[in-house]
Amino acid sequence: MNKDTICAPATAPGGALGIIRISGPQAIPVADDLFHAANGRKLASQTGGNLTFGTIHSSDGETIDEVVISLFRAPHSYTGEDCVEISCHGSSYIINKVLEELVDSGCRMAQAGEFTKRAFLNGKMDLSQAEAVADLIASSNKTTHQMAMSQLRGGISSRLSQLREQLLKLTSLLELELDFSDHEDLEFADRSELLELTKTIDNHIARLAHSFETGQALKQGIPVAIVGKTNVGKSTLLNALLKDDRAIVSDIHGTTRDTIEETMDINGIQFRFIDTAGLRKTDDEVEQIGIERTIQKIKQARIVIWLLDQRPTWSEIDEMHELSKGKKCIYVHNKADLIDIHKFNPYILPLSMISAKTGKGISNLRKRIFEEAERAGLTLNANEIIVTNARHYDALTRAHSHLQRVLDGLHNNLSGDLLSEDLRLTLDTLAEITGGQITPNDVLENIFKHFCVGK
Ligand SMILES: Nc1nc2c(ncn2[C@@H]2O[C@H](COP(=O)(O)OP(=O)(O)OP(=O)(O)O)[C@@H](O)[C@H]2O)c(=O)[nH]1
Ligand SMILES: [Mg+2]
């Protein structure tokens, strides 16, 4: 348990209101020292969940502000400790003055994340939920909000606890084999059964680890590269998609030298549009570096918009396919305003017509980009767990490799004690994600819970 009482501003400066948070054993008496309740009652005499209006005073008698105090009593608070939240006016003078008084009365300024750290240490949430709090605060669109909310509500934790149950079952089966191997009348689980169970668990872990790539794309914006020859209107298209004059547009071939990235929401999903240097043969060294970057960006993209302004040759079509193999591609013909559509000879590629300059076809293109993201599995399903945190991904990858060793061991008919060791490592590694601890007692309990010895 923490003995310190900590305090910190909980709101960003500049708003109409500011909230100062205090947590710890002295939170209530310290607040009582500064606060004069309008109803004359001390906070110490009140139950948790109460709001009290009054004034805050400095030790030298200055009235600092009129405030509302929210009182939370342990364990029914965010941190699990006694907590006080002072809602005052958002002036940085007021907030600093109140904090100064609190520190003079024995509080310590909280470190970054310390309230949430205490919530974890006091068992109010597990580690992955604590991390979700930071993600929730950072969320800027529907998807990142939804992912953080799912994690905060224990989405990952409950999936991990299902996997843990299955791993414990597997461990129990193996330990049973070890403990009673000299009892010839006892039957043990078939090794092929163990193999099947291990494979199922491993698939789940691998799938979770794999979802990290999607999680990253959703968090940072799904990368969409806009590529094509010079002067086809890539920068004009970027500007049209963003509804902003972001990139330089000119009729000089090779205007864009470096890549330009900008994010934008479509239907609550964040996309990262990347304008690139036009593809052409050039002796210009700088332009050549730009073109190499374009090729890199195609590789990193999930969706590639191939922009054209004239009919491509067969070899150009082959080249486009080759460069963007494995990507979701959208072929778009730009400068539709210059074409007489009745005389236009459509080409082999399935194609959208737009005019980046006049805006024609852009909203359809946006729709199409969203559909491609859906097709690539980059939109959220209600029950899907997506890993967005690198620490979780790291633990899942390590758990997967421990379990691979168990699988190899089962294939090679290794003894149960060697397999148990890797299983334990898998369990411990997964437990790192939620910050839980596995004790050998769990294994024992599980043996007697699931099996009846002597049957
Ligand atoms: N008529 C017409 N002109 C367009 C359209 N889109 C772009 N342009 C013009 O085409 C020229 C090239 O546009 P950019 O957007 O700079 O082309 P880019 O593909 O980025 O060119 P680079 O950066 O050199 O590779 C400019 O003069 C634009 O105004 C369009 O839809 N219709
Ligand atoms: Mg350009």
Coordinates of C-alpha atoms and ligand atoms in Angstrom, one line a residue:
M1 CA 0.0 0.0 0.0
N2 CA 1.2 3.5 -0.7
K3 CA 1.7 5.8 2.2
D4 CA 2.3 9.0 0.2
T5 CA -0.6 11.2 -0.7
I6 CA -0.2 12.4 -4.2
C7 CA -1.7 15.3 -6.1
A8 CA -1.7 16.6 -9.7
P9 CA -3.8 18.6 -12.1
A10 CA -6.0 16.2 -14.1
T11 CA -7.0 18.6 -16.9
A12 CA -5.0 20.4 -19.6
P13 CA -4.5 24.2 -19.0
G14 CA -6.6 26.7 -20.8
G15 CA -10.1 25.3 -20.2
A16 CA -12.9 27.0 -18.3
L17 CA -12.6 24.5 -15.4
G18 CA -9.6 22.7 -14.0
I19 CA -9.6 19.5 -11.9
I20 CA -7.0 18.7 -9.3
R21 CA -6.8 15.2 -8.0
I22 CA -5.5 14.0 -4.6
S23 CA -5.1 10.4 -3.7
G24 CA -3.8 8.6 -0.6
P25 CA -4.4 8.2 3.1
Q26 CA -4.1 11.9 3.8
A27 CA -6.3 13.1 0.9
I28 CA -9.3 13.9 2.9
P29 CA -7.6 15.7 5.9
V30 CA -5.3 17.6 3.6
A31 CA -8.3 18.8 1.5
D32 CA -10.2 19.7 4.7
D33 CA -7.3 22.0 5.7
L34 CA -7.8 24.2 2.6
F35 CA -11.5 23.9 2.1
H36 CA -14.4 25.7 3.7
A37 CA -17.6 24.0 2.8
A38 CA -20.6 26.3 2.2
N39 CA -22.7 23.9 4.4
G40 CA -20.0 24.1 7.2
R41 CA -19.4 20.3 7.2
K42 CA -15.9 18.8 7.2
L43 CA -15.2 16.4 4.3
A44 CA -14.0 13.9 7.0
S45 CA -17.6 13.6 8.3
Q46 CA -19.0 12.9 4.8
T47 CA -19.5 9.6 3.0
G48 CA -17.9 8.9 -0.4
G49 CA -19.7 9.9 -3.6
N50 CA -20.6 13.3 -2.3
L51 CA -20.2 16.7 -4.0
T52 CA -19.6 19.8 -1.8
F53 CA -19.5 23.4 -2.8
G54 CA -17.3 25.8 -1.0
T55 CA -14.1 27.9 -1.1
I56 CA -10.4 27.1 -1.1
H57 CA -8.1 29.2 1.1
S58 CA -4.4 29.5 1.2
S59 CA -2.5 29.2 4.6
D60 CA -2.1 33.0 4.7
G61 CA -5.9 33.5 4.5
E62 CA -6.3 34.3 0.7
T63 CA -9.4 33.0 -0.9
I64 CA -8.1 31.2 -3.9
D65 CA -11.3 30.1 -5.7
E66 CA -14.9 28.8 -5.4
V67 CA -14.8 25.1 -6.0
V68 CA -16.8 21.9 -6.0
I69 CA -15.2 18.9 -4.2
S70 CA -15.9 15.3 -5.2
L71 CA -15.2 12.8 -2.4
F72 CA -14.4 9.2 -2.9
R73 CA -13.6 6.8 -0.1
A74 CA -11.4 3.7 -0.4
P75 CA -11.8 1.3 -2.0
H76 CA -14.6 2.9 -4.1
S77 CA -12.3 5.3 -6.1
Y78 CA -10.3 5.2 -9.3
T79 CA -7.1 4.4 -7.4
G80 CA -8.7 2.3 -4.7
E81 CA -7.5 4.8 -2.1
D82 CA -9.2 7.8 -0.5
C83 CA -9.5 10.4 -3.3
V84 CA -10.5 14.0 -3.6
E85 CA -11.1 15.9 -6.8
I86 CA -11.2 19.7 -6.7
S87 CA -13.0 21.3 -9.6
C88 CA -11.9 24.9 -9.7
H89 CA -11.7 27.5 -12.5
G90 CA -9.2 26.7 -15.2
S91 CA -6.7 29.6 -14.4
S92 CA -3.1 28.4 -14.2
Y93 CA -2.6 30.7 -11.3
I94 CA -5.5 29.1 -9.3
I95 CA -4.4 25.5 -10.2
N96 CA -0.7 26.2 -9.3
K97 CA -1.7 28.0 -6.1
V98 CA -3.9 25.1 -4.9
L99 CA -1.1 22.6 -5.8
E100 CA 1.4 24.6 -3.9
E101 CA -0.9 24.6 -0.8
L102 CA -1.4 20.9 -1.1
V103 CA 2.4 20.2 -1.3
D104 CA 2.9 22.5 1.7
S105 CA 0.4 20.4 3.6
G106 CA 2.4 17.2 2.9
C107 CA 1.2 16.0 -0.5
R108 CA 3.7 15.0 -3.1
M109 CA 3.3 15.9 -6.8
A110 CA 2.3 12.7 -8.7
Q111 CA 4.5 11.2 -11.3
A112 CA 3.1 10.5 -14.8
G113 CA 0.6 7.8 -14.7
E114 CA 0.9 7.3 -11.0
F115 CA -2.9 7.4 -10.3
T116 CA -3.4 4.6 -12.8
K117 CA -0.4 2.7 -11.5
R118 CA -1.9 2.8 -8.0
A119 CA -5.2 1.6 -9.5
F120 CA -3.3 -1.4 -10.9
L121 CA -1.3 -2.0 -7.6
N122 CA -4.6 -1.8 -5.6
G123 CA -6.2 -4.4 -7.9
K124 CA -8.7 -2.0 -9.5
M125 CA -7.6 -3.0 -13.0
D126 CA -5.0 -5.2 -14.6
L127 CA -2.0 -4.0 -16.6
S128 CA -3.6 -4.2 -20.0
Q129 CA -6.5 -2.2 -18.7
A130 CA -4.2 0.4 -17.2
E131 CA -2.5 0.7 -20.6
A132 CA -5.9 1.1 -22.2
V133 CA -6.5 4.2 -20.1
A134 CA -3.6 5.9 -21.9
D135 CA -4.9 4.7 -25.3
L136 CA -8.4 6.0 -24.5
I137 CA -7.0 9.4 -23.6
A138 CA -5.0 9.4 -26.9
S139 CA -7.9 8.1 -29.0
S140 CA -8.8 10.6 -31.8
N141 CA -11.4 8.7 -33.8
K142 CA -14.1 6.1 -33.6
T143 CA -11.8 3.1 -34.2
T144 CA -9.0 4.0 -31.8
H145 CA -11.7 4.8 -29.2
Q146 CA -13.4 1.5 -29.8
M147 CA -10.1 -0.5 -29.5
A148 CA -9.1 1.3 -26.3
M149 CA -12.6 0.9 -24.8
S150 CA -12.6 -2.8 -25.6
Q151 CA -9.2 -3.2 -23.9
L152 CA -10.3 -1.2 -20.9
R153 CA -13.4 -3.3 -20.5
G154 CA -11.1 -6.4 -20.3
G155 CA -11.3 -7.6 -23.9
I156 CA -7.8 -8.8 -24.0
S157 CA -7.7 -9.9 -20.4
S158 CA -10.7 -12.2 -20.8
R159 CA -9.3 -13.7 -24.0
L160 CA -6.0 -14.3 -22.2
S161 CA -7.8 -15.8 -19.2
Q162 CA -9.5 -18.3 -21.5
L163 CA -6.1 -19.2 -23.0
R164 CA -4.7 -19.5 -19.5
E165 CA -7.4 -21.9 -18.5
Q166 CA -6.6 -24.1 -21.5
L167 CA -2.9 -24.0 -20.8
L168 CA -3.5 -24.9 -17.2
K169 CA -5.5 -27.9 -18.4
L170 CA -2.7 -28.9 -20.6
T171 CA -0.2 -28.5 -17.8
S172 CA -2.4 -30.5 -15.4
L173 CA -2.6 -33.3 -17.9
L174 CA 1.1 -33.5 -18.2
E175 CA 1.7 -33.2 -14.5
L176 CA -0.8 -35.9 -13.9
E177 CA 1.3 -38.1 -16.2
L178 CA 4.4 -37.2 -14.2
D179 CA 2.9 -37.6 -10.7
F180 CA 1.2 -40.9 -11.3
S181 CA 3.3 -42.5 -14.0
D182 CA 4.0 -45.4 -11.7
H183 CA 0.3 -46.2 -11.3
E184 CA -0.3 -48.6 -14.1
D185 CA -4.0 -48.7 -13.6
L186 CA -4.4 -44.9 -14.3
E187 CA -5.2 -43.8 -17.8
F188 CA -3.7 -40.6 -19.2
A189 CA -4.6 -38.3 -21.9
D190 CA -3.5 -39.5 -25.2
R191 CA -0.5 -37.5 -26.5
S192 CA -2.3 -36.8 -29.8
E193 CA -5.0 -35.2 -27.8
L194 CA -2.4 -33.0 -26.1
L195 CA -1.0 -32.2 -29.5
E196 CA -4.4 -31.0 -30.7
L197 CA -5.0 -28.9 -27.6
T198 CA -1.6 -27.3 -27.9
K199 CA -2.2 -26.5 -31.6
T200 CA -5.5 -24.9 -30.9
I201 CA -4.1 -22.7 -28.1
D202 CA -1.1 -21.8 -30.3
N203 CA -3.4 -20.8 -33.2
H204 CA -5.2 -18.4 -30.9
I205 CA -2.0 -16.9 -29.6
A206 CA -0.6 -16.6 -33.2
R207 CA -3.9 -14.9 -34.3
L208 CA -3.8 -12.4 -31.5
A209 CA -0.1 -11.6 -32.3
H210 CA -0.9 -11.3 -36.0
S211 CA -3.7 -8.8 -35.2
F212 CA -1.0 -6.3 -34.1
E213 CA -0.3 -5.4 -37.7
T214 CA -3.9 -4.4 -38.1
G215 CA -3.9 -2.7 -34.7
Q216 CA -0.9 -0.6 -35.8
A217 CA -2.5 0.3 -39.1
L218 CA -5.7 1.3 -37.4
K219 CA -3.9 3.3 -34.7
Q220 CA -1.5 5.1 -37.1
G221 CA -3.8 5.3 -40.0
I222 CA -4.1 2.7 -42.8
P223 CA -1.4 3.6 -45.2
V224 CA -2.7 4.5 -48.7
A225 CA 0.0 5.3 -51.3
I226 CA -0.9 7.5 -54.2
V227 CA 1.4 6.5 -57.1
G228 CA 1.7 6.9 -60.8
K229 CA 3.8 8.7 -63.5
T230 CA 4.8 12.3 -63.1
N231 CA 2.2 15.0 -63.7
V232 CA -0.8 12.6 -63.5
G233 CA -2.2 14.6 -60.6
K234 CA -1.2 12.7 -57.5
S235 CA -0.6 15.8 -55.4
T236 CA -3.8 17.4 -56.7
L237 CA -5.6 14.2 -55.6
L238 CA -4.0 14.3 -52.1
N239 CA -5.2 17.8 -51.7
A240 CA -8.7 16.9 -52.9
L241 CA -8.9 13.9 -50.5
L242 CA -7.7 16.1 -47.6
K243 CA -9.7 19.1 -48.7
D244 CA -6.6 21.1 -48.0
D245 CA -3.8 22.7 -50.0
R246 CA -1.2 20.4 -48.6
A247 CA 1.1 19.5 -51.5
I248 CA 2.6 21.6 -54.2
V249 CA 0.9 21.2 -57.6
S250 CA 2.5 22.3 -60.9
D251 CA 2.5 21.2 -64.5
I252 CA 6.2 20.6 -64.3
H253 CA 7.0 16.9 -64.4
G254 CA 8.8 15.7 -61.2
T255 CA 7.4 18.4 -58.9
T256 CA 7.0 16.1 -55.8
R257 CA 10.5 14.8 -54.8
D258 CA 9.8 13.5 -51.3
T259 CA 6.8 11.7 -49.9
I260 CA 4.1 13.7 -48.1
E261 CA 1.9 11.9 -45.5
E262 CA -1.3 13.2 -44.0
T263 CA -4.0 11.4 -42.1
M264 CA -7.7 11.7 -42.5
D265 CA -10.9 9.9 -41.3
I266 CA -13.3 8.1 -43.6
N267 CA -16.3 6.7 -41.8
G268 CA -14.5 6.7 -38.4
I269 CA -11.4 4.9 -39.7
Q270 CA -8.1 6.8 -39.9
F271 CA -6.3 6.6 -43.2
R272 CA -2.8 7.9 -43.9
F273 CA -2.5 9.2 -47.5
I274 CA 0.9 9.2 -48.9
D275 CA 1.7 11.4 -52.0
T276 CA 4.8 10.2 -53.8
A277 CA 7.3 11.2 -56.4
G278 CA 6.1 10.3 -59.9
L279 CA 7.6 7.2 -61.5
R280 CA 9.7 7.9 -64.5
K281 CA 13.2 7.3 -65.8
T282 CA 15.5 10.2 -64.7
D283 CA 19.1 11.1 -64.5
D284 CA 18.4 13.5 -61.7
E285 CA 19.9 12.0 -58.5
V286 CA 17.6 13.6 -56.1
E287 CA 14.5 12.6 -58.1
Q288 CA 15.9 9.1 -58.3
I289 CA 16.1 8.9 -54.4
G290 CA 12.5 10.1 -54.4
I291 CA 11.4 7.4 -56.8
E292 CA 13.1 4.8 -54.6
R293 CA 11.1 6.1 -51.6
T294 CA 7.9 5.8 -53.7
I295 CA 8.8 2.1 -54.2
Q296 CA 9.4 1.7 -50.4
K297 CA 6.0 3.4 -49.7
I298 CA 4.2 1.0 -52.1
K299 CA 5.7 -1.9 -50.0
Q300 CA 4.6 -0.4 -46.7
A301 CA 1.1 0.6 -48.0
R302 CA -2.0 -1.6 -47.4
I303 CA -3.9 0.2 -50.3
V304 CA -2.3 1.5 -53.5
I305 CA -4.0 4.1 -55.7
W306 CA -2.6 3.9 -59.2
L307 CA -3.3 7.2 -60.8
L308 CA -3.3 7.4 -64.6
D309 CA -4.0 10.1 -67.1
Q310 CA -3.8 8.1 -70.3
R311 CA -4.2 4.5 -71.5
P312 CA -1.4 2.4 -70.1
T313 CA 0.5 -0.1 -72.3
W314 CA 0.5 -3.8 -71.5
S315 CA 4.0 -3.6 -70.1
E316 CA 3.0 -0.7 -67.9
I317 CA 0.1 -2.7 -66.6
D318 CA 2.5 -5.6 -65.8
E319 CA 4.8 -3.2 -64.1
M320 CA 2.0 -1.8 -61.9
H321 CA 0.9 -5.4 -60.9
E322 CA 4.5 -6.3 -60.2
L323 CA 5.2 -3.3 -58.0
S324 CA 2.0 -3.6 -55.9
K325 CA 1.8 -7.4 -55.6
G326 CA -0.3 -8.4 -52.6
K327 CA -1.7 -4.9 -52.1
K328 CA -5.3 -3.8 -52.5
C329 CA -5.1 -1.7 -55.6
I330 CA -7.4 1.0 -56.9
Y331 CA -6.9 2.1 -60.5
V332 CA -8.1 5.6 -61.1
H333 CA -8.2 7.6 -64.3
N334 CA -7.7 11.3 -63.5
K335 CA -8.4 14.5 -65.5
A336 CA -11.8 13.2 -66.5
D337 CA -12.8 16.8 -67.2
L338 CA -10.5 16.7 -70.2
I339 CA -12.1 13.6 -71.7
D340 CA -15.1 13.2 -73.9
I341 CA -16.5 10.2 -72.1
H342 CA -18.5 9.1 -75.2
K343 CA -15.3 8.8 -77.2
F344 CA -13.3 7.3 -74.4
N345 CA -12.0 3.8 -75.1
P346 CA -12.1 2.1 -71.7
Y347 CA -9.1 0.0 -70.9
I348 CA -8.6 -3.5 -69.5
L349 CA -8.2 -2.4 -65.9
P350 CA -11.3 -1.9 -63.8
L351 CA -11.2 1.8 -63.4
S352 CA -12.7 4.8 -61.6
M353 CA -12.9 8.1 -63.3
I354 CA -12.2 11.3 -61.4
S355 CA -11.1 14.8 -61.7
A356 CA -8.9 15.7 -58.8
K357 CA -9.1 19.3 -60.0
T358 CA -12.9 19.7 -60.1
G359 CA -13.6 17.2 -57.3
K360 CA -15.6 14.9 -59.6
G361 CA -15.7 11.3 -58.4
I362 CA -13.7 12.0 -55.2
S363 CA -16.5 11.0 -52.8
N364 CA -17.0 7.8 -54.7
L365 CA -13.2 7.2 -54.5
R366 CA -13.4 7.8 -50.7
K367 CA -16.1 5.1 -50.6
R368 CA -14.0 2.8 -52.6
I369 CA -11.0 3.3 -50.3
F370 CA -13.1 2.4 -47.3
E371 CA -14.4 -0.7 -49.0
E372 CA -10.9 -1.9 -49.8
A373 CA -10.0 -1.4 -46.2
E374 CA -13.0 -3.5 -45.2
R375 CA -11.9 -6.2 -47.8
A376 CA -8.4 -6.2 -46.3
G377 CA -9.9 -6.9 -42.9
L378 CA -8.9 -3.5 -41.5
T379 CA -12.2 -2.5 -40.1
L380 CA -13.4 -3.5 -36.6
N381 CA -15.8 -6.3 -35.9
A382 CA -17.8 -6.1 -32.7
N383 CA -16.2 -9.1 -31.0
E384 CA -12.8 -9.0 -32.5
I385 CA -9.8 -8.5 -30.2
I386 CA -7.1 -6.5 -31.8
V387 CA -3.7 -6.1 -30.2
T388 CA -2.6 -2.5 -30.4
N389 CA 0.2 -2.5 -27.8
A390 CA 3.8 -3.4 -28.6
R391 CA 4.4 -4.9 -25.2
H392 CA 1.5 -7.2 -25.6
Y393 CA 2.7 -8.1 -29.1
D394 CA 6.2 -8.9 -27.8
A395 CA 4.8 -11.1 -25.0
L396 CA 2.5 -12.9 -27.5
T397 CA 5.3 -13.5 -29.9
R398 CA 7.5 -15.0 -27.1
A399 CA 4.6 -17.1 -25.8
H400 CA 4.0 -18.4 -29.3
S401 CA 7.7 -19.4 -29.6
H402 CA 7.6 -21.2 -26.2
L403 CA 4.5 -23.0 -27.3
Q404 CA 6.2 -24.0 -30.6
R405 CA 8.8 -25.7 -28.5
V406 CA 6.0 -27.6 -26.6
L407 CA 4.7 -28.6 -30.0
D408 CA 8.1 -29.8 -31.2
G409 CA 8.5 -31.7 -27.9
L410 CA 5.2 -33.4 -28.3
H411 CA 6.1 -34.4 -31.9
N412 CA 9.4 -35.8 -30.6
N413 CA 7.8 -37.5 -27.7
L414 CA 9.8 -35.6 -25.1
S415 CA 9.1 -36.3 -21.4
G416 CA 6.4 -34.4 -19.6
D417 CA 8.7 -32.5 -17.3
L418 CA 10.6 -30.9 -20.2
L419 CA 7.3 -29.9 -21.8
S420 CA 6.0 -28.5 -18.5
E421 CA 8.9 -26.1 -18.3
D422 CA 8.0 -24.6 -21.7
L423 CA 4.3 -24.5 -20.8
R424 CA 5.1 -22.7 -17.6
L425 CA 7.2 -20.2 -19.6
T426 CA 4.2 -19.7 -22.0
L427 CA 1.9 -19.1 -19.0
D428 CA 4.3 -16.6 -17.3
T429 CA 4.9 -14.8 -20.6
L430 CA 1.1 -14.4 -21.2
A431 CA 0.7 -13.3 -17.6
E432 CA 3.1 -10.4 -18.2
I433 CA 0.4 -8.8 -20.4
T434 CA -2.1 -8.5 -17.5
G435 CA 0.6 -8.3 -14.8
G436 CA -0.9 -11.4 -13.1
Q437 CA 1.1 -14.1 -11.3
I438 CA 0.8 -17.8 -11.9
T439 CA 1.5 -19.8 -8.8
P440 CA 2.0 -23.6 -8.7
N441 CA -1.1 -23.7 -6.6
D442 CA -3.2 -22.9 -9.7
V443 CA -1.8 -26.0 -11.4
L444 CA -2.7 -28.2 -8.4
E445 CA -6.1 -26.8 -8.0
N446 CA -6.7 -27.3 -11.6
I447 CA -5.8 -31.0 -11.5
F448 CA -8.4 -31.7 -8.9
K449 CA -11.0 -29.4 -10.5
H450 CA -10.9 -31.0 -13.9
F451 CA -9.9 -34.6 -13.2
C452 CA -10.8 -37.3 -10.9
V453 CA -7.7 -39.3 -9.8
G454 CA -8.3 -43.0 -9.6
K455 CA -11.1 -43.1 -12.1
Ligands
LIG1 N1 -7.5 19.3 -66.1 C1 -7.1 18.7 -65.1 N2 -5.8 19.0 -64.7 C2 -5.4 18.4 -63.6 C3 -6.2 17.4 -62.8 N3 -5.5 17.0 -61.8 C4 -4.3 17.6 -61.8 N4 -4.2 18.4 -62.9 C5 -3.1 19.2 -63.3 O1 -2.0 18.4 -63.7 C6 -0.7 19.0 -63.3 C7 0.1 18.1 -62.4 O2 -0.6 17.9 -61.2 P1 0.2 17.4 -59.9 O3 -0.9 17.2 -58.9 O4 1.3 18.3 -59.5 O5 0.7 16.0 -60.5 P2 1.7 15.0 -59.8 O6 1.2 13.6 -60.2 O7 1.7 15.2 -58.3 O8 3.1 15.3 -60.4 P3 4.6 15.0 -59.9 O9 4.6 15.5 -58.5 O10 5.4 15.8 -60.8 O11 4.8 13.5 -60.0 C8 -1.1 20.3 -62.7 O12 -1.0 21.4 -63.6 C9 -2.5 20.1 -62.2 O13 -3.3 21.3 -62.1 C10 -7.5 17.2 -63.3 O14 -8.3 16.5 -62.7 N5 -7.9 17.9 -64.4
MG2 MG 3.2 15.7 -57.1

